XYZ file of C-alpha atoms in Angstrom:
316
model
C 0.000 0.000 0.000
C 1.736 3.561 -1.193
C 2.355 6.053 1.967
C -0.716 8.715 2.106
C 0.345 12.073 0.810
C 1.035 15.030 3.004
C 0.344 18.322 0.998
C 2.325 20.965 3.239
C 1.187 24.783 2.854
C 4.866 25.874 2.973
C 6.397 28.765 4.913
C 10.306 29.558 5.698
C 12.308 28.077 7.403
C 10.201 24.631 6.548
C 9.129 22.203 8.942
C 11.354 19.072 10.365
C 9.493 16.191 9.285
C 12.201 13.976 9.474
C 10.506 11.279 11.495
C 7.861 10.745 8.493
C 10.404 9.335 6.299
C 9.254 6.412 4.585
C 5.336 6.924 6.622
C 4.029 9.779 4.299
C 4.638 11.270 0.613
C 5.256 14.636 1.465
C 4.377 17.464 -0.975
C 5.367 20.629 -0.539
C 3.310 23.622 -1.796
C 2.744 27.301 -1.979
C -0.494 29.554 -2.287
C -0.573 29.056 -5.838
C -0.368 25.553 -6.189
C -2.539 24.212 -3.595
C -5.738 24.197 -4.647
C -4.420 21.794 -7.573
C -2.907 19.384 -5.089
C -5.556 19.009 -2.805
C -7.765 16.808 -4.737
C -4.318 14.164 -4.419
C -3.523 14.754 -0.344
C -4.673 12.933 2.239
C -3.743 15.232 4.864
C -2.847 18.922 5.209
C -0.637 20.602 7.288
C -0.770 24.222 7.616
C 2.581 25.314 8.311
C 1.663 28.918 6.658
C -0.784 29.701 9.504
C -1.021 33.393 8.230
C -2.487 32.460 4.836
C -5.622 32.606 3.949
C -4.700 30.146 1.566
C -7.204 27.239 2.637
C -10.160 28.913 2.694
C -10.001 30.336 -0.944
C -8.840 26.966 -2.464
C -10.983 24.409 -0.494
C -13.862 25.104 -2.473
C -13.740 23.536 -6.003
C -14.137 19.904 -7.870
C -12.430 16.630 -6.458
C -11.840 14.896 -2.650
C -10.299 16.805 -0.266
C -7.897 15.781 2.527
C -9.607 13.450 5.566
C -7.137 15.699 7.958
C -6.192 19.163 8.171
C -3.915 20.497 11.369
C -2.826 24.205 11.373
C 0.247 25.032 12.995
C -1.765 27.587 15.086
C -3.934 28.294 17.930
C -6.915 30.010 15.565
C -8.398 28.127 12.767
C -10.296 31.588 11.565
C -7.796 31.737 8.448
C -8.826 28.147 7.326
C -12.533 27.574 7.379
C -15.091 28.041 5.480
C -18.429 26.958 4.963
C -17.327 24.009 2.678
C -15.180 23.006 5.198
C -16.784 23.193 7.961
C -19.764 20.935 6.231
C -17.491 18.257 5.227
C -16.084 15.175 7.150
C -12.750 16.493 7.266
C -11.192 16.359 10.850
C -9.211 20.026 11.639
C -6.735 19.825 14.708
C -4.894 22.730 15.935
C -1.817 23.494 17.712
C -3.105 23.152 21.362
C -0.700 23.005 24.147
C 2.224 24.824 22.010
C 1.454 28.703 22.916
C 0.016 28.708 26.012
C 2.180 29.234 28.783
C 4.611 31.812 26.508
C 1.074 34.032 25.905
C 0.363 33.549 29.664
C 4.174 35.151 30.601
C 3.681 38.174 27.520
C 0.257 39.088 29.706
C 2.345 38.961 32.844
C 5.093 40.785 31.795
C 2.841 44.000 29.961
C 0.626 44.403 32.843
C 4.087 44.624 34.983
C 5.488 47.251 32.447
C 2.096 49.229 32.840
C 1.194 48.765 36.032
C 5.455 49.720 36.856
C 5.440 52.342 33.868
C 8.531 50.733 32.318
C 7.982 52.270 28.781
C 8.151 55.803 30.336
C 11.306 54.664 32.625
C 13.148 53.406 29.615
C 11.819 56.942 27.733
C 12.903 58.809 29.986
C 16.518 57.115 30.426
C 16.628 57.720 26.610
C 16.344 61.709 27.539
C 18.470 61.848 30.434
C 16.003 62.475 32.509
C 15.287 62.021 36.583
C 12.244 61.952 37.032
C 10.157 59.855 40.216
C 6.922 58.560 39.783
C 4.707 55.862 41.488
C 3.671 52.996 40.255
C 0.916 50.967 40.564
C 0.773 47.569 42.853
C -0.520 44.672 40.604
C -1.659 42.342 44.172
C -4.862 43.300 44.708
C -5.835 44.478 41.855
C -8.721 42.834 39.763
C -8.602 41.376 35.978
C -11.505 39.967 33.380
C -9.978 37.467 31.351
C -12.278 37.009 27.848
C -11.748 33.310 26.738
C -11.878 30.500 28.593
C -9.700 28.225 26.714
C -6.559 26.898 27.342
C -4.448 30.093 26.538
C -7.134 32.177 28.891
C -6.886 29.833 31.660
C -3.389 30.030 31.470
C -3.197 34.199 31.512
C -5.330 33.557 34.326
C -3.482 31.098 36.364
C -0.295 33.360 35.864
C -2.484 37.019 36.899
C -3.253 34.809 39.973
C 0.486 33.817 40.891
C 0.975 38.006 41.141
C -2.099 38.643 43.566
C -4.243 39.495 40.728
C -8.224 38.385 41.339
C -9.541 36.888 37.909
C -12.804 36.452 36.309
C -12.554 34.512 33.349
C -15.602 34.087 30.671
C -16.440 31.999 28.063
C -19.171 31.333 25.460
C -21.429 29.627 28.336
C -21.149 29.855 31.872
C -19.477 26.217 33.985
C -17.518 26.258 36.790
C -15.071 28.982 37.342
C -16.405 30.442 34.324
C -18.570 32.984 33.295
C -21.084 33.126 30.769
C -21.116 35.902 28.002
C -24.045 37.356 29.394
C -21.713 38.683 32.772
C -19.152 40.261 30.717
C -20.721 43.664 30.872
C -20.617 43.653 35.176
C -17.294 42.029 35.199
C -15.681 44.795 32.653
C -17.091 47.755 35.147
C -14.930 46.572 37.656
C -11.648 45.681 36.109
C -8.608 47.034 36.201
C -7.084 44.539 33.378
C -9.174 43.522 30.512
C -7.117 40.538 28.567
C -8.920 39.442 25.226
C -8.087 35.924 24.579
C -11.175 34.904 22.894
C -11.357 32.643 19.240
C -12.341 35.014 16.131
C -15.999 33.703 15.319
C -18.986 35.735 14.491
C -19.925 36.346 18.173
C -16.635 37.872 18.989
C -15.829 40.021 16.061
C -15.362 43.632 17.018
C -16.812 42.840 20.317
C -14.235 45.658 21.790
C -16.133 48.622 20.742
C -16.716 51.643 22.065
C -19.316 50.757 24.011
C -17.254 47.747 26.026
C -14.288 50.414 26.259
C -17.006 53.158 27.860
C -17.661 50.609 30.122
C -14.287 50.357 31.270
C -12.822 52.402 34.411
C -10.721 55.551 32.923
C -7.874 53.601 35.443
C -8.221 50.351 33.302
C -5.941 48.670 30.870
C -6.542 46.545 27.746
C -4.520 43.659 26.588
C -5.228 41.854 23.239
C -3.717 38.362 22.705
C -6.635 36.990 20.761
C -7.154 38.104 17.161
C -7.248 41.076 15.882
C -10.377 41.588 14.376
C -11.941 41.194 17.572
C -11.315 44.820 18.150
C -12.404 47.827 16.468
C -9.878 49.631 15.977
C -10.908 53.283 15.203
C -12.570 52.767 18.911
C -9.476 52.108 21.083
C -8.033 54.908 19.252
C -9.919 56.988 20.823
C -10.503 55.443 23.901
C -6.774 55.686 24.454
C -6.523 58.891 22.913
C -9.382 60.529 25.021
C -8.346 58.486 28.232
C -11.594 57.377 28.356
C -9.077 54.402 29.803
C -5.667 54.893 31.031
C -3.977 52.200 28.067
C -3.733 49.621 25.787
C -1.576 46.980 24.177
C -1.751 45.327 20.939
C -0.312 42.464 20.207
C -2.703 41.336 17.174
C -4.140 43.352 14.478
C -6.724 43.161 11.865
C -4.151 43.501 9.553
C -0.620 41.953 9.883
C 1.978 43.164 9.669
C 0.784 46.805 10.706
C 0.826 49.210 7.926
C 4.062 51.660 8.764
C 1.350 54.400 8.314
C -1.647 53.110 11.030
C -2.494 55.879 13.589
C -2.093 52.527 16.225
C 1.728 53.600 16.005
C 1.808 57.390 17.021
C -1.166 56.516 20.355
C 0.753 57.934 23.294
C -0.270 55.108 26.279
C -0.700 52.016 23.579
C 2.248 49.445 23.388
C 2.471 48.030 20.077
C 3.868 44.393 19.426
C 4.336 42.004 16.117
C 2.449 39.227 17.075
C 4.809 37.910 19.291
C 3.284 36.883 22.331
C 3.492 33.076 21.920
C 6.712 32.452 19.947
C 9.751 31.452 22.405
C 12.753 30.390 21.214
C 12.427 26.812 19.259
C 8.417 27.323 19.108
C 8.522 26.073 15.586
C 10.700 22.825 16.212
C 7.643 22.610 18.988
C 5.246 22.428 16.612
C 6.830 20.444 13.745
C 7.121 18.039 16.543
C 3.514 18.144 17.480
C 2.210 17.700 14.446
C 4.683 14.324 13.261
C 2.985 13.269 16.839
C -0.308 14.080 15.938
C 0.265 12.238 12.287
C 1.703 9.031 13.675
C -1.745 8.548 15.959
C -3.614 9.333 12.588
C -1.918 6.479 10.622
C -2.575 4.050 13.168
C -6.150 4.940 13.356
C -5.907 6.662 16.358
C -8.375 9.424 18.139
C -6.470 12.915 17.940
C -6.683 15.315 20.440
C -7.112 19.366 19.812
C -10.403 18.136 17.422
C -11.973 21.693 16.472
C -15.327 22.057 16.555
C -15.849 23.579 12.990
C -19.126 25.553 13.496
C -17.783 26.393 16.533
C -14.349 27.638 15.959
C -12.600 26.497 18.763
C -11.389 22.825 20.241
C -14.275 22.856 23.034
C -12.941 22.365 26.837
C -14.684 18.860 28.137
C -13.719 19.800 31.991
């Protein structure tokens, strides 16, 4: 019986698949060629997890691959409604991103709560000049998205004295239900968005959750980017209507050199970075020749996305 085919969406530096020598006929592929390869490929890996490559090839003539794992967290760049209505199984890259997201939340509430951008601006001009800072025990954070990357921001706020509410689609225990989001928000002094893009989250930061907000609250997005509107924490930074913001996703990546997001004095600007430590990619080639070897011997895979959904559901 001939190996199955692997059709890999390609990105640099490549993925070690070493392992699946001789267990898989792997094809390599760009944007261009994969909607011609598809109807030949068994399985699909994703390794270009910023194209939107999938979701404007999958529809067409022919089979389709039985398996498709992205090398990412979100699956939002990948479905469609063909996709989601067929038998193919989508995995994700659960358990890979979570506790280096969890640390990038710790560390920017530190630098705001301690003002470190304005220390190290400051140093820049030569200048002495004491402030105080704010003391992060005590205070109070809303965590939006209960999954595994928001239960880990949350398990990490909690290590520093910070009280956390985290919510979630429906409410279960230790979480709350969408419907509480609102009350929660009023009284936080950290709002982290870790939520899946679907349509019930997109643009869900407006400015009517940021008027909600204390003027002495901070916003931290680690989700997706489209899950804020953007013109709106413009100028709820701008106007103070909250005290600041950081970005670590946007609705479009990489960040046009000429965005207003840039020049927003109190808004910390990073390049989608939060989850990627040193080796994360050898991480995740590893995963997924893991993942691939329980597939070939018939085996149930974990990190199973619920399609309609748009998220692996928690079962605990």
């Amino acid at each position: 019986m001939p190996a199955p085919t692997l059709l890999v969406l390609e990105a640099d530096p490549p993925p070690r698949l070493g392992r699946l020598t001789g267990k898989a006929r792997i094809v390599s592929v760009d944007e261009a060629g994969l909607a011609a390869e598809l109807p030949h490929a068994d399985t699909l890996l994703v390794w270009d997890f910023t194209s939107d490559a999938v979701r404007n090839a999958w529809p067409g003539e022919g089979p389709r691959p039985r398996w498709v794992h992205t090398a990412s967290a979100g699956v939002d760049r990948l479905l469609c409604p063909e996709l989601v209505d067929s038998d193919t199984v989508v995995t994700n890259a659960r358990g890979i991103f979570e506790a280096p997201i969890a640390e990038y939340v710790a560390g920017l509430v530190l630098a705001m709560a301690k003002d470190l951008p304005g220390t190290l601006e400051l140093q820049r001009q030569r200048r002495w000049r004491h402030r105080e800072g704010l003391q992060v025990a005590g205070s109070r954070a809303v965590v939006i998205g209960a999954g595994p990357i928001g239960r880990a921001v949350a398990g990490t706020l909690r290590a520093l004295g910070v009280t956390v509410a985290v919510t979630g689609r429906t409410a279960r225990p230790g979480v709350h239900g969408a419907d509480q989001l609102d009350r929660l928000v009023i009284r936080a002094d950290w709002v982290v968005s870790a939520a899946p893009l679907t349509d019930a989250t997109r643009g869900m930061f407006d400015a009517r959750l940021f008027g909600l907000m204390q003027p002495s609250a901070r916003f931290i997005n680690v989700g997706r980017g489209q899950l804020v509107v953007e013109d709106d924490l413009v100028a709820a930074v701008s106007k103070r209507w909250i005290a600041g913001a950081a970005l670590d996703v946007f609705a479009r990546e990489p960040l046009d050199a000429r965005s207003r997001l840039w020049d927003v004095p109190g808004l910390i600007i990073s390049p989608h970075m939060s989850g990627d430590t040193v080796g994360w990619r050898d991480r995740l080639g590893e995963q997924f020749v893991d993942l691939y070897e329980l597939w070939a011997a018939g085996k149930p895979l974990p990190n199973v996305v619920d399609k309609k959904r748009g998220y692996v559901p928690m079962h605990d």
